[in-house]
Amino acid sequence: MDSNAVGWPNSLWAAVTPPGPELPELNGAGQADVVIIGGGFTGLSTALHLREAGVDVAIVEAMEPGWGASGRNNGQVIPTLSRPDPEDIIATHGAAGERFVGMLRDSAADLFDVVRRYQIEAEHEQAGWVQPVHSPGRIKIAERRVRQWSAFGAPVELLSREQVRDILGSDAWYGGFWNRSGGHINPLALARGLARAVLGLGARIYARSPATGFERRNDKWVVKTERGEISGRALVVATNAYSGEFHKSLVPQIATEVMPVLSWQMATQTLSDNVRKTIIPGRQAMSDTHGELYFARYDARNRLVTGGAVIGPGDKATRLKAELSERLQRLWPQIGEVSFDYVWNGYVGMTTDFLPRIHRLGPNAYGWTGCNGRAVALTMPLGRELAKAVRGVPEVELALPFSEPVTIQAHSLLRRLAPLMLLVYRRRDAREM
């Protein structure tokens, strides 16, 4: 990929979002107290919190802030993980897991607080996040999640089938739950707004400068690019699902423990006011219990932003348009004929147990991966905690469940086969619990 000619996907977000700040490339040698690789949500949040604490920080970004997963996702702000619930997290990580649960509980609220504090124009709507269940037996999922998250003080509520029908405007689901702190944003606008906030606080961002590697030299971390290098006392690697996309040797221990899975997003034509008022009238974000996830939210122009998955050869975008048109008409017959103005994709970093991986990479060096489709909310407070870590806050005070990297065996082969998991998910979705 030619990093000097940044090409943006044909996404809704790229079409409607004002350009980001003009940024230099990294040429020659530089220094900072903390060097961050990756200018997505995690890197930008880490830099923001470091600058709030007066720490000198520089970001080295392969393309432009928000070019990767941070600017390509659906923009749902969801304060949970995709599958593990609090008891699962604590069973795996103990006291650190309990602190992580507290961080996750407040993650959506933290994101919206940052947006308001820095007056970022990100089309943000904190209308809540709803997870409806797609079969009667799966109400157990909602009941379990409400019980466990209520125990940690999350603003969650179990919903009956009738309540879900009123909230979503559809008879397709059998109940569910919602979290009032969630919502949705324009993710690319958030990334670009965070970049401006970080620059305004005195940080540096080097764009179009893919890191080729890093090393420990004279008690400093040195990050190298094709045209320069920058050294720092501390290092944060925040490349997530794109860890191996530019240079496979950058951080192989992270790149091979996460499976980058292509996620497709789509935006409909603007819906009429009459139709919009009958489909998710309260403008909540929604994603249900299908493994082949059904999800939707509105943008600021009343487009329904949804997406799906597809396998096999051929024109995937055209096939998805047909499949998602049929799905939306099945879920909401009142929508009428559906057309899509934008179709785009990007990688989601998936782990084998749907838990994120957070690592110490050496003295004063940290990295993470494995958003599992929940990065928008998670990465804001995660950046805060990583900023604390490089400032020397004791581990017992951090909401960071550290682990050692574990490579997925036969990673290259499984990456090619990963799309076939869609068939497994479809079979599971059809079964009753």
Coordinates of C-alpha atoms in Angstrom, one line a residue:
M1 CA 0.0 0.0 0.0
D2 CA 1.4 3.4 -1.0
S3 CA 1.4 5.4 2.2
N4 CA 2.2 8.6 0.4
A5 CA -1.2 8.6 -1.4
V6 CA -3.7 8.0 1.3
G7 CA -6.9 6.5 -0.2
W8 CA -10.0 6.6 1.9
P9 CA -12.8 3.9 1.6
N10 CA -16.0 4.9 -0.1
S11 CA -17.6 5.2 3.3
L12 CA -20.4 7.4 4.6
W13 CA -18.0 8.8 7.2
A14 CA -15.4 9.8 4.6
A15 CA -18.0 11.5 2.5
V16 CA -19.6 13.6 5.2
T17 CA -16.7 14.4 7.6
P18 CA -14.6 17.6 7.2
P19 CA -10.9 16.9 6.5
G20 CA -8.6 16.2 9.4
P21 CA -5.6 18.4 10.3
E22 CA -2.7 18.7 8.0
L23 CA 0.1 16.6 9.4
P24 CA 3.8 16.1 8.6
E25 CA 5.6 12.9 7.9
L26 CA 8.4 11.6 10.1
N27 CA 11.6 12.6 8.4
G28 CA 15.0 12.3 10.2
A29 CA 15.4 11.8 13.9
G30 CA 13.2 13.0 16.7
Q31 CA 12.5 12.5 20.4
A32 CA 9.6 12.4 22.8
D33 CA 9.0 11.2 26.3
V34 CA 6.4 8.7 25.0
V35 CA 6.1 7.4 21.5
I36 CA 2.8 5.9 20.3
I37 CA 2.5 3.7 17.2
G38 CA -1.0 4.1 15.7
G39 CA -3.2 7.1 15.4
G40 CA -6.6 5.4 15.9
F41 CA -8.8 5.7 19.0
T42 CA -6.4 4.1 21.4
G43 CA -3.3 6.0 20.3
L44 CA -5.2 9.3 20.3
S45 CA -6.8 8.7 23.7
T46 CA -3.5 7.7 25.2
A47 CA -1.9 10.9 23.8
L48 CA -4.8 13.0 25.0
H49 CA -4.5 11.8 28.6
L50 CA -0.7 12.0 28.6
R51 CA -0.9 15.7 27.4
E52 CA -3.5 16.4 30.1
A53 CA -0.9 15.2 32.5
G54 CA 1.8 17.4 30.9
V55 CA 3.8 14.5 29.3
D56 CA 5.5 15.0 26.0
V57 CA 4.1 12.6 23.4
A58 CA 4.4 11.9 19.7
I59 CA 2.2 9.6 17.5
V60 CA 3.6 7.7 14.5
E61 CA 0.7 6.9 12.2
A62 CA 0.9 4.7 9.1
M63 CA -1.7 6.6 7.1
E64 CA -3.9 9.3 8.7
P65 CA -5.8 9.4 12.0
G66 CA -8.9 7.3 11.6
W67 CA -7.9 5.7 8.4
G68 CA -8.0 2.1 9.9
A69 CA -10.7 0.5 12.0
S70 CA -11.3 3.7 14.0
G71 CA -12.8 5.4 11.0
R72 CA -14.4 2.5 9.3
N73 CA -16.7 1.0 11.9
N74 CA -20.4 1.4 12.5
G75 CA -19.9 4.0 15.3
Q76 CA -21.9 2.2 17.9
V77 CA -20.8 3.1 21.5
I78 CA -21.3 -0.1 23.4
P79 CA -20.2 -0.4 27.1
T80 CA -19.8 -4.2 27.1
L81 CA -17.7 -6.8 25.4
S82 CA -19.2 -8.8 22.6
R83 CA -19.6 -12.1 24.5
P84 CA -17.8 -12.2 27.9
D85 CA -19.7 -10.8 30.8
P86 CA -18.3 -9.5 34.1
E87 CA -18.1 -13.0 35.7
D88 CA -16.2 -14.4 32.7
I89 CA -13.7 -11.5 32.8
I90 CA -13.1 -11.7 36.5
A91 CA -12.8 -15.5 36.4
T92 CA -10.0 -15.1 33.8
H93 CA -8.2 -12.0 35.2
G94 CA -9.1 -11.8 39.0
A95 CA -8.7 -8.4 40.6
A96 CA -7.4 -6.8 37.4
G97 CA -10.4 -8.2 35.6
E98 CA -12.7 -6.6 38.2
R99 CA -11.0 -3.2 37.7
F100 CA -11.4 -3.8 33.9
V101 CA -15.1 -4.4 34.4
G102 CA -15.5 -1.1 36.2
M103 CA -13.7 0.6 33.3
L104 CA -15.9 -1.1 30.7
R105 CA -19.0 -0.2 32.6
D106 CA -18.2 3.5 32.4
S107 CA -16.6 3.4 28.9
A108 CA -19.5 4.8 26.9
A109 CA -20.0 7.6 29.4
D110 CA -16.3 8.4 29.3
L111 CA -16.3 8.7 25.5
F112 CA -19.3 11.1 25.5
D113 CA -17.6 13.1 28.3
V114 CA -14.5 13.5 26.2
V115 CA -16.5 14.5 23.2
R116 CA -18.4 17.2 25.2
R117 CA -15.3 18.4 27.1
Y118 CA -13.3 19.1 23.9
Q119 CA -16.4 20.1 21.9
I120 CA -15.7 17.5 19.2
E121 CA -18.3 17.6 16.5
A122 CA -18.8 13.9 16.1
E123 CA -22.6 13.7 15.5
H124 CA -22.8 12.0 18.9
E125 CA -26.1 10.8 20.3
Q126 CA -26.1 9.2 23.7
A127 CA -29.5 7.6 23.2
G128 CA -28.6 4.2 24.6
W129 CA -27.6 0.8 23.2
V130 CA -30.2 -2.0 22.8
Q131 CA -29.4 -5.7 22.4
P132 CA -32.6 -7.6 21.3
V133 CA -32.6 -11.4 21.3
H134 CA -33.5 -13.1 18.1
S135 CA -35.2 -16.3 19.6
P136 CA -37.2 -17.0 22.7
G137 CA -34.5 -19.1 24.4
R138 CA -31.9 -16.4 24.0
I139 CA -33.7 -14.2 26.5
K140 CA -31.4 -16.0 28.9
I141 CA -28.6 -14.0 27.5
A142 CA -30.3 -10.8 28.3
E143 CA -31.3 -11.9 31.7
R144 CA -27.7 -13.0 32.5
R145 CA -26.2 -9.7 31.2
V146 CA -28.7 -7.6 33.1
R147 CA -28.0 -9.5 36.3
Q148 CA -24.3 -9.3 36.1
W149 CA -24.0 -5.7 34.9
S150 CA -26.6 -4.5 37.4
A151 CA -24.4 -6.0 40.1
F152 CA -21.6 -3.6 39.0
G153 CA -24.0 -0.5 38.9
A154 CA -24.4 -0.3 35.1
P155 CA -27.6 1.5 33.9
V156 CA -29.1 -1.6 32.3
E157 CA -32.7 -2.8 32.0
L158 CA -34.3 -6.0 30.9
L159 CA -36.8 -5.5 28.1
S160 CA -39.9 -7.5 27.3
R161 CA -40.9 -8.4 23.7
E162 CA -43.4 -5.5 23.8
Q163 CA -40.8 -3.0 25.0
V164 CA -38.4 -4.1 22.3
R165 CA -41.2 -3.7 19.7
D166 CA -41.8 -0.2 20.9
I167 CA -38.1 0.8 20.9
L168 CA -37.2 -0.8 17.6
G169 CA -40.4 -0.6 15.7
S170 CA -40.3 -4.3 14.8
D171 CA -41.8 -7.7 15.8
A172 CA -38.6 -9.5 14.8
W173 CA -37.2 -9.9 18.4
Y174 CA -38.3 -11.6 21.6
G175 CA -37.1 -9.2 24.3
G176 CA -33.7 -8.0 25.2
F177 CA -31.9 -5.4 27.3
W178 CA -30.5 -2.0 27.0
N179 CA -27.8 0.2 28.5
R180 CA -28.8 3.8 28.7
S181 CA -25.2 5.1 28.7
G182 CA -24.5 3.8 25.1
G183 CA -25.3 5.4 21.8
H184 CA -23.5 6.2 18.5
I185 CA -21.2 8.7 16.9
N186 CA -19.5 9.4 13.5
P187 CA -16.3 7.5 14.2
L188 CA -14.1 9.3 11.6
A189 CA -15.3 12.6 13.0
L190 CA -14.4 11.4 16.5
A191 CA -10.9 10.4 15.3
R192 CA -10.2 13.7 13.5
G193 CA -11.6 15.6 16.4
L194 CA -9.4 13.8 18.9
A195 CA -6.4 14.5 16.6
R196 CA -7.2 18.2 16.7
A197 CA -7.6 18.1 20.5
V198 CA -4.2 16.2 20.9
L199 CA -2.5 18.8 18.7
G200 CA -4.1 21.6 20.6
L201 CA -2.6 20.3 23.8
G202 CA 0.9 20.3 22.2
A203 CA 1.4 16.7 21.1
R204 CA 2.9 15.8 17.7
I205 CA 1.3 13.4 15.1
Y206 CA 3.4 12.1 12.2
A207 CA 1.2 10.8 9.4
R208 CA 1.9 8.7 6.3
S209 CA 4.8 7.2 8.2
P210 CA 4.4 3.4 8.7
A211 CA 6.5 2.1 11.5
T212 CA 8.9 -0.6 10.2
G213 CA 10.0 -1.7 13.7
F214 CA 11.1 -0.7 17.1
E215 CA 14.0 -1.6 19.4
R216 CA 15.5 -0.9 22.8
R217 CA 18.6 1.2 22.4
N218 CA 20.5 3.0 25.3
D219 CA 17.5 2.7 27.7
K220 CA 15.3 4.3 25.1
W221 CA 12.6 2.9 22.7
V222 CA 13.4 3.7 19.1
V223 CA 10.6 3.5 16.5
K224 CA 11.9 3.4 13.0
T225 CA 10.1 4.3 9.7
E226 CA 11.4 4.3 6.2
R227 CA 12.5 8.0 6.4
G228 CA 13.2 8.5 10.0
E229 CA 13.1 7.4 13.6
I230 CA 11.9 8.7 16.9
S231 CA 13.0 7.7 20.4
G232 CA 11.3 7.9 23.8
R233 CA 11.5 6.7 27.3
A234 CA 8.2 4.8 26.9
L235 CA 6.3 3.1 24.1
V236 CA 2.7 2.3 23.4
V237 CA 1.8 0.0 20.4
A238 CA -1.8 0.8 19.4
T239 CA -2.2 -0.9 16.1
N240 CA -4.9 -3.5 17.0
A241 CA -6.2 -5.4 13.9
Y242 CA -3.8 -3.6 11.6
S243 CA -0.7 -4.7 13.5
G244 CA 0.6 -6.8 10.6
E245 CA -0.9 -4.9 7.6
F246 CA 2.0 -2.6 6.8
H247 CA 5.1 -4.4 8.1
K248 CA 4.6 -8.0 9.3
S249 CA 7.8 -7.7 11.4
L250 CA 6.6 -4.6 13.4
V251 CA 5.0 -6.5 16.3
P252 CA 4.5 -10.2 15.2
Q253 CA 3.6 -11.3 18.8
I254 CA 0.5 -9.1 18.6
A255 CA -0.3 -9.5 14.9
T256 CA -0.5 -13.3 15.2
E257 CA -2.7 -13.5 18.3
V258 CA -5.6 -11.6 16.7
M259 CA -7.6 -12.5 13.6
P260 CA -8.3 -9.6 11.3
V261 CA -11.8 -10.2 10.0
L262 CA -13.3 -8.1 7.3
S263 CA -16.4 -6.3 8.5
W264 CA -18.8 -4.7 5.9
Q265 CA -20.7 -1.5 6.7
M266 CA -23.5 0.1 4.6
A267 CA -25.6 3.2 4.7
T268 CA -29.1 3.5 3.2
Q269 CA -30.5 6.5 1.4
T270 CA -32.0 9.1 3.8
L271 CA -35.3 7.8 5.2
S272 CA -38.3 10.0 5.1
D273 CA -39.4 11.5 8.4
N274 CA -42.6 9.3 8.5
V275 CA -40.6 6.1 8.1
R276 CA -37.8 7.1 10.4
K277 CA -40.3 7.8 13.2
T278 CA -41.5 4.1 13.0
I279 CA -38.0 2.5 12.9
I280 CA -35.9 2.9 16.1
P281 CA -37.9 6.1 16.8
G282 CA -35.7 6.9 19.9
R283 CA -32.5 6.6 17.7
Q284 CA -30.8 4.1 19.9
A285 CA -27.9 2.0 18.6
M286 CA -28.9 -1.7 18.1
S287 CA -27.0 -4.9 17.7
D288 CA -28.7 -8.2 18.4
T289 CA -27.7 -11.8 19.5
H290 CA -27.1 -13.3 16.1
G291 CA -23.6 -14.6 15.5
E292 CA -24.1 -13.2 12.0
L293 CA -24.9 -9.9 13.7
Y294 CA -27.9 -7.8 12.8
F295 CA -27.2 -4.2 13.7
A296 CA -28.3 -0.7 12.8
R297 CA -28.3 3.0 13.9
Y298 CA -29.0 6.3 12.3
D299 CA -26.6 8.9 11.2
A300 CA -27.2 12.7 11.6
R301 CA -28.8 12.7 8.1
N302 CA -31.3 9.9 8.9
R303 CA -29.5 7.3 6.9
L304 CA -29.8 3.8 8.5
V305 CA -26.2 2.6 9.0
T306 CA -26.1 -1.2 9.1
G307 CA -23.9 -4.0 7.7
G308 CA -23.3 -7.7 7.3
A309 CA -20.9 -10.4 6.3
V310 CA -20.4 -12.3 3.1
I311 CA -18.3 -15.3 1.9
G312 CA -17.3 -16.6 -1.5
P313 CA -16.2 -15.1 -4.8
G314 CA -17.9 -12.5 -6.9
D315 CA -19.0 -8.9 -6.3
K316 CA -19.4 -8.9 -2.5
A317 CA -20.8 -5.4 -2.4
T318 CA -23.6 -6.1 -4.8
R319 CA -24.5 -9.3 -3.1
L320 CA -24.5 -7.6 0.3
K321 CA -26.8 -4.9 -1.1
A322 CA -29.3 -7.5 -2.1
E323 CA -29.1 -9.5 1.1
L324 CA -29.2 -6.5 3.4
S325 CA -32.1 -5.0 1.5
E326 CA -34.1 -8.2 2.0
R327 CA -33.1 -8.3 5.7
L328 CA -34.2 -4.7 6.4
Q329 CA -37.5 -5.2 4.7
R330 CA -38.0 -8.4 6.7
L331 CA -37.2 -6.7 10.0
W332 CA -39.0 -3.4 9.1
P333 CA -41.6 -4.0 6.3
Q334 CA -42.6 -0.3 6.6
I335 CA -39.2 0.7 5.2
G336 CA -40.3 0.0 1.6
E337 CA -37.7 -0.2 -1.2
V338 CA -34.1 0.0 0.2
S339 CA -31.1 1.4 -1.6
F340 CA -27.6 1.8 -0.3
D341 CA -25.6 4.9 -1.1
Y342 CA -22.4 3.7 0.6
V343 CA -20.8 0.3 1.1
W344 CA -17.3 -0.1 2.7
N345 CA -15.3 -2.4 4.9
G346 CA -12.5 -2.6 7.4
Y347 CA -10.8 -5.1 9.8
V348 CA -12.1 -6.1 13.2
G349 CA -9.6 -7.7 15.5
M350 CA -11.0 -11.0 16.8
T351 CA -9.5 -13.2 19.5
T352 CA -10.3 -16.8 20.2
D353 CA -12.1 -16.1 23.5
F354 CA -13.5 -12.6 22.6
L355 CA -11.4 -11.0 25.3
P356 CA -8.9 -8.2 24.5
R357 CA -5.2 -8.8 24.9
I358 CA -3.1 -6.3 26.9
H359 CA 0.6 -6.7 27.2
R360 CA 3.8 -5.4 28.6
L361 CA 6.3 -5.4 25.7
G362 CA 9.3 -4.5 27.8
P363 CA 10.4 -1.7 30.2
N364 CA 7.8 1.1 29.9
A365 CA 6.4 -0.5 26.8
Y366 CA 2.8 -1.6 26.3
G367 CA 0.6 -2.9 23.5
W368 CA -2.9 -4.4 23.0
T369 CA -5.2 -5.9 20.5
G370 CA -8.5 -7.7 20.2
C371 CA -11.4 -5.2 20.1
N372 CA -13.8 -8.0 19.0
G373 CA -16.2 -5.3 17.7
R374 CA -16.3 -3.2 20.8
A375 CA -13.4 -0.7 20.3
V376 CA -15.3 2.5 20.0
A377 CA -16.2 2.8 23.7
L378 CA -13.5 0.6 25.1
T379 CA -10.5 2.5 23.6
M380 CA -11.3 5.8 25.3
P381 CA -10.7 4.7 28.9
L382 CA -8.2 2.1 27.7
G383 CA -6.0 5.0 26.4
R384 CA -6.4 6.7 29.8
E385 CA -5.2 3.5 31.6
L386 CA -2.2 3.1 29.2
A387 CA -1.3 6.7 29.8
K388 CA -1.3 5.9 33.6
A389 CA 0.9 2.9 33.0
V390 CA 3.6 4.7 31.1
R391 CA 3.6 7.4 33.8
G392 CA 4.4 4.7 36.4
V393 CA 1.1 4.3 38.2
P394 CA 1.3 0.9 40.1
E395 CA -0.2 -2.1 38.4
V396 CA -2.7 -2.7 41.2
E397 CA -4.3 0.7 40.4
L398 CA -4.6 0.0 36.7
A399 CA -7.7 -1.4 35.0
L400 CA -5.4 -3.4 32.7
P401 CA -5.6 -7.2 32.8
F402 CA -2.1 -8.0 31.5
S403 CA -1.3 -11.3 29.8
E404 CA 1.5 -12.8 27.7
P405 CA 1.0 -12.9 23.9
V406 CA -0.1 -16.3 22.6
T407 CA 0.1 -16.9 18.9
I408 CA -2.8 -18.4 17.1
Q409 CA -1.3 -21.6 15.5
A410 CA -1.5 -21.7 11.7
H411 CA -2.4 -18.0 11.7
S412 CA -2.0 -17.4 8.0
L413 CA -4.1 -20.5 7.1
L414 CA -6.9 -19.7 9.6
R415 CA -7.0 -16.1 8.4
R416 CA -7.9 -17.3 4.9
L417 CA -10.5 -19.7 6.4
A418 CA -12.0 -17.3 8.9
P419 CA -14.8 -16.1 6.6
L420 CA -16.2 -19.7 6.6
M421 CA -17.1 -19.1 10.3
L422 CA -20.1 -17.3 8.9
L423 CA -21.6 -20.8 8.0
V424 CA -21.0 -21.9 11.6
Y425 CA -22.7 -18.8 13.0
R426 CA -25.7 -19.2 10.7
R427 CA -26.2 -22.8 11.9
R428 CA -25.9 -21.7 15.6
D429 CA -28.3 -18.8 15.0
A430 CA -30.9 -21.2 13.7
R431 CA -30.8 -23.3 16.8
E432 CA -32.9 -22.6 19.9
M433 CA -31.1 -22.4 23.2

